[in-house]
Amino acid sequence: MATIELKNVHAEVAEGDEQILHGVDLEVKSGEIHALMGPNGSGKSTTSKVIAGHPAYDVTEGDILLHLEADDFDGIDEIPESARTWDLLELEPNERAALGVFLAFQYPAEIEGVTMTNFLRTALNAKLEERDELLFGEDEDEDEDDEADAGYETSPMEGPADEGEVGVAEFQQLLSEKMELLDMDAKFAQRYLNAGFSGGEKKQNEVLQAAILEPTIAVLDEIDSGLDIDRLQDVADGINALRDEQGTGVLQITHYQRILDYVEPDTVHIMLDGEIAMEGGPELAEKLEDKGYDWVREQVYNAA
Ligand code: ADP
Ligand code: MG
Ligand code: MG
């Protein structure tokens, strides 16, 4: 079971010194669903971006740690003891992603004529290569024994792919399993990147990315915004499937309570002015629906 832990995280805009986060404490374990709620401008997206390592923000104080257990990655028998605790602030964004911390990526606008399938396979292979480098060292020679040393259970020999890569046929199989899990139309994956996806399709894409990359912790920022009720239900089912079928921990960032009717959080965290101001169970989200964020503000200020 993986845990991501934010301890007293302070962050500011990299260009300049405007403080946005003033000591955020948050812990998410795989298999759990956490809702991070708060009014606009409270620092929710900044929190997601500092977890992912976005260069626009500097963390000036505090820690972001990732704790792994020996068997956290399918296909790896045992993560070495020396590679079980990570200071994410020391790692590049792609390295954090390789260790299973997922924040949806935007498809680069300039890519033409690349199918979703090819793009996702490339992303998965890049992630696996980076991950094994981090876990087992910079063993980058083309030695045929590398994958055996790295504890692979599956044969890297299938298909025309390079050693250790997920080949075309193997990936097709994986993709159809994941699309079935998410109840998505198989045709979806044959579409070209940026070929006029609707808002709802982009959100479903985000869930599909997470299903393919099998993160330990997925951060989903406002995945519910602008969705009609049917699409919201589909996206919510997908998030539940990530948790139930692959044990992903989810940090669900949302302004509104609505999606939480379909994705029940274990814990609700409410952010105000760059700090977690209040925490509770699912009932807290319902209370918010009735009373609004001003109620939280009053509670916090009255208590102070
Ligand atoms: P939320 O996602 O909760 O709406 P954000 O994390 O996006 O809030 O923003 C929190 C505060 O930080 C806002 O006041 C916003 O204007 C400010 N902020 C965020 N990113 C930047 C940036 N890159 N440059 C300047 N101010 C920023
Ligand atoms: Mg700065
Ligand atoms: Mg935001």
XYZ file of C-alpha atoms and ligand atoms in Angstrom:
333
model
C 0.000 0.000 0.000
C 1.413 3.359 -1.051
C 1.008 6.562 0.939
C 1.566 10.109 -0.170
C 2.136 12.507 2.660
C 2.154 16.294 2.568
C 3.633 17.773 5.714
C 3.365 21.477 6.411
C 3.704 22.354 2.729
C 4.272 26.019 1.990
C 4.422 27.084 -1.631
C 4.759 30.236 -3.627
C 4.665 31.268 -7.233
C 8.091 30.560 -8.714
C 8.233 33.932 -10.475
C 7.846 36.290 -7.557
C 7.149 35.539 -3.937
C 3.401 35.411 -3.532
C 2.661 32.719 -0.935
C -0.234 30.475 -1.893
C 0.008 27.461 0.392
C 0.563 28.150 4.082
C 1.204 24.755 5.636
C -0.840 22.002 3.988
C -1.061 18.634 5.753
C -2.636 15.796 3.837
C -2.217 12.036 3.602
C -3.686 9.729 0.972
C -3.180 5.969 0.872
C -3.823 3.670 -2.042
C -7.362 2.366 -2.061
C -8.739 5.484 -0.350
C -10.781 8.283 -1.834
C -10.187 11.761 -0.478
C -12.105 14.851 -1.517
C -10.237 18.147 -1.450
C -12.840 20.895 -1.492
C -12.730 24.634 -1.135
C -13.793 27.922 -2.658
C -12.192 29.255 -5.825
C -8.719 30.575 -5.198
C -8.188 28.628 -1.969
C -5.175 26.720 -3.342
C -6.597 23.374 -4.476
C -5.014 23.361 -7.932
C -1.748 24.650 -6.522
C -1.755 21.674 -4.155
C -2.190 19.285 -7.077
C 0.558 21.009 -9.025
C 3.121 20.951 -6.237
C 2.425 17.232 -5.786
C 3.125 16.710 -9.484
C 6.140 19.036 -9.487
C 4.868 21.840 -11.701
C 7.715 24.311 -12.335
C 5.475 27.365 -11.804
C 5.573 26.816 -8.021
C 8.320 26.639 -5.416
C 7.838 24.673 -2.234
C 9.534 26.843 0.394
C 8.884 24.727 3.482
C 7.582 21.292 4.376
C 7.793 17.847 2.777
C 6.030 15.716 0.228
C 6.876 12.068 0.783
C 5.892 8.884 -0.979
C 6.036 5.627 0.957
C 5.918 2.358 -0.963
C 5.572 -1.201 0.230
C 7.496 -4.121 -1.262
C 4.686 -5.300 -3.543
C 3.180 -2.008 -4.691
C 3.905 -2.530 -8.389
C 2.419 -5.372 -10.391
C 5.136 -7.294 -12.154
C 7.798 -6.425 -9.612
C 8.349 -9.078 -6.966
C 9.965 -6.844 -4.448
C 10.768 -3.170 -4.423
C 14.222 -2.829 -2.848
C 14.139 -1.500 0.684
C 16.329 1.403 -0.353
C 13.650 2.493 -2.856
C 10.583 2.552 -0.632
C 10.602 6.092 0.703
C 10.888 9.016 -1.671
C 11.225 12.720 -1.133
C 9.118 13.814 -4.073
C 10.454 17.356 -3.908
C 13.816 15.956 -5.028
C 12.304 14.350 -8.117
C 11.368 15.646 -11.569
C 7.696 15.532 -12.604
C 8.237 12.507 -14.879
C 10.014 10.660 -12.053
C 7.118 11.301 -9.679
C 4.755 9.993 -12.338
C 6.946 6.941 -12.844
C 6.586 6.116 -9.145
C 2.835 6.120 -9.547
C 1.778 9.674 -8.728
C -0.704 10.583 -11.406
C -1.886 13.985 -12.516
C -3.587 13.950 -15.915
C -1.445 15.316 -18.676
C -2.653 17.449 -21.520
C -2.039 16.006 -24.956
C 0.488 18.193 -26.694
C -1.375 20.295 -29.208
C 1.231 19.971 -31.946
C 0.950 16.212 -32.363
C -0.997 15.303 -35.488
C -1.942 11.902 -36.783
C -1.160 9.976 -33.590
C -3.860 7.723 -32.230
C -4.771 7.594 -28.571
C -3.607 3.983 -28.575
C -0.113 4.822 -29.748
C 0.184 7.783 -27.470
C -0.891 5.816 -24.404
C 1.449 2.936 -25.204
C 4.347 5.335 -25.544
C 3.431 6.988 -22.239
C 3.189 3.625 -20.480
C 6.546 2.413 -21.783
C 8.258 5.670 -20.870
C 6.825 5.393 -17.389
C 7.906 1.781 -16.875
C 11.422 2.473 -18.085
C 11.778 5.485 -15.793
C 10.314 3.579 -12.878
C 12.735 0.690 -13.179
C 15.635 3.069 -13.476
C 14.568 4.724 -10.228
C 13.937 1.488 -8.377
C 16.902 -0.527 -9.622
C 19.473 2.042 -10.667
C 20.767 3.467 -13.901
C 21.295 0.091 -15.494
C 20.909 1.324 -19.031
C 22.985 -1.144 -21.038
C 21.234 -3.463 -23.453
C 22.102 -6.554 -21.446
C 19.502 -9.242 -22.004
C 19.476 -10.124 -18.337
C 18.366 -6.704 -17.221
C 14.703 -7.485 -16.983
C 15.320 -10.726 -15.163
C 17.457 -8.818 -12.686
C 14.723 -6.258 -12.349
C 12.326 -8.926 -11.147
C 9.969 -8.944 -14.135
C 7.384 -11.684 -14.048
C 6.214 -11.217 -17.605
C 8.245 -12.014 -20.645
C 9.530 -8.949 -22.384
C 9.970 -11.017 -25.557
C 6.497 -10.693 -26.995
C 5.904 -8.523 -29.993
C 8.340 -6.359 -31.892
C 8.857 -3.935 -29.025
C 12.207 -3.280 -27.430
C 13.128 -5.353 -24.455
C 11.063 -4.613 -21.387
C 8.543 -2.627 -23.375
C 4.890 -3.410 -23.650
C 4.526 -4.537 -27.276
C 1.730 -3.610 -29.636
C -0.286 -6.794 -29.203
C 0.155 -6.896 -25.453
C -0.891 -3.265 -25.206
C -4.013 -3.839 -27.301
C -5.019 -6.518 -24.843
C -4.390 -4.249 -21.861
C -6.264 -1.397 -23.494
C -9.335 -3.483 -24.240
C -9.398 -4.756 -20.672
C -9.206 -1.235 -19.318
C -11.838 0.094 -21.690
C -14.141 -2.701 -20.701
C -13.501 -1.922 -17.050
C -14.424 1.706 -17.688
C -17.335 0.776 -19.916
C -15.857 2.800 -22.770
C -16.446 2.312 -26.467
C -13.434 0.531 -28.016
C -13.518 2.918 -30.992
C -12.462 5.697 -28.684
C -8.857 4.509 -28.641
C -8.586 4.619 -32.409
C -9.272 8.313 -32.517
C -6.544 10.819 -33.112
C -5.252 13.043 -30.351
C -6.866 16.438 -30.263
C -9.377 15.421 -32.896
C -12.247 17.346 -31.432
C -12.899 15.559 -28.178
C -15.859 16.972 -26.300
C -15.392 18.233 -22.753
C -16.864 15.025 -21.399
C -14.674 12.850 -23.612
C -11.580 14.682 -22.390
C -12.544 13.846 -18.816
C -13.086 10.203 -19.712
C -9.709 10.267 -21.368
C -8.224 11.387 -18.106
C -9.689 8.362 -16.352
C -8.440 6.116 -19.159
C -4.915 7.486 -18.778
C -5.093 6.600 -15.098
C -6.402 3.110 -15.854
C -3.535 2.440 -18.264
C -0.776 3.879 -16.095
C -2.138 2.205 -12.940
C -0.980 4.893 -10.546
C -0.723 4.320 -6.818
C -2.225 7.773 -6.201
C -4.260 9.756 -8.744
C -4.909 13.467 -8.356
C -8.013 14.494 -10.284
C -8.516 18.244 -10.432
C -12.091 19.331 -11.180
C -12.761 16.299 -13.317
C -16.458 16.988 -12.684
C -16.524 20.496 -14.085
C -18.835 21.054 -17.024
C -20.173 17.495 -17.196
C -23.824 16.696 -17.749
C -25.330 14.154 -15.414
C -24.863 11.096 -17.661
C -21.231 11.854 -18.340
C -20.666 12.655 -14.666
C -22.026 9.234 -13.816
C -19.672 7.584 -16.351
C -16.654 9.438 -15.033
C -17.639 8.633 -11.441
C -18.030 4.931 -12.283
C -14.568 5.050 -13.802
C -13.058 6.582 -10.670
C -14.711 3.956 -8.501
C -13.321 1.263 -10.806
C -9.794 2.665 -10.439
C -10.119 2.352 -6.707
C -11.914 -0.983 -6.573
C -10.090 -2.839 -9.356
C -6.563 -1.473 -9.185
C -6.397 -0.109 -5.651
C -5.621 3.420 -6.748
C -5.801 6.097 -4.073
C -7.697 9.131 -5.313
C -7.378 12.773 -4.364
C -10.505 14.189 -5.884
C -10.380 17.961 -6.110
C -13.746 19.587 -6.479
C -15.569 22.786 -5.762
C -18.968 21.110 -5.721
C -20.476 18.329 -3.690
C -22.291 16.816 -6.698
C -19.745 14.202 -7.847
C -19.378 12.990 -4.259
C -22.885 11.556 -4.513
C -21.373 9.048 -6.959
C -17.807 8.730 -5.677
C -18.120 8.488 -1.930
C -15.024 9.851 -0.226
C -13.529 8.254 2.869
C -12.345 11.673 3.992
C -13.252 15.237 3.050
C -10.664 18.007 3.459
C -11.732 21.617 3.166
C -9.161 24.149 2.105
C -9.386 27.849 2.931
C -6.696 30.391 2.125
C -3.980 27.841 1.410
C -4.515 25.585 4.426
C -6.688 22.640 5.344
C -9.286 24.310 7.549
C -11.558 21.380 8.333
C -11.738 17.613 7.844
C -14.441 15.008 8.196
C -16.329 12.146 6.596
C -18.727 12.231 3.639
C -21.309 14.033 5.764
C -19.066 17.105 5.761
C -19.555 17.491 2.017
C -23.308 17.375 2.486
C -23.139 19.988 5.202
C -21.205 22.193 2.804
C -23.889 21.751 0.199
C -26.404 23.154 2.683
C -24.346 25.783 4.423
C -21.636 26.854 1.983
C -18.010 27.762 2.539
C -18.877 30.855 4.577
C -20.055 28.512 7.284
C -16.596 26.858 7.355
C -14.950 30.251 7.503
C -17.107 31.289 10.465
C -16.418 28.047 12.311
C -12.693 28.388 11.810
C -12.515 32.058 12.740
C -14.756 31.633 15.772
C -12.583 28.816 17.009
C -9.401 30.840 16.524
P -8.171 26.837 -6.614
O -7.732 25.716 -7.486
O -8.549 26.435 -5.233
O -9.238 27.657 -7.242
P -5.507 27.913 -7.115
O -4.576 26.960 -6.482
O -5.666 27.838 -8.591
O -6.924 27.840 -6.384
O -5.050 29.390 -6.763
C -4.849 29.830 -5.438
C -4.417 31.278 -5.417
O -3.121 31.400 -5.961
C -5.293 32.204 -6.250
O -5.392 33.417 -5.589
C -4.544 32.334 -7.542
O -4.824 33.552 -8.170
C -3.100 32.268 -7.085
N -2.234 31.693 -8.102
C -2.236 30.389 -8.491
N -1.324 30.178 -9.451
C -0.745 31.361 -9.699
C 0.298 31.793 -10.579
N 0.912 30.921 -11.409
N 0.649 33.104 -10.551
C 0.041 33.954 -9.714
N -0.928 33.615 -8.843
C -1.323 32.340 -8.822
Mg 9.615 32.450 -5.643
Mg -8.465 24.998 -9.266
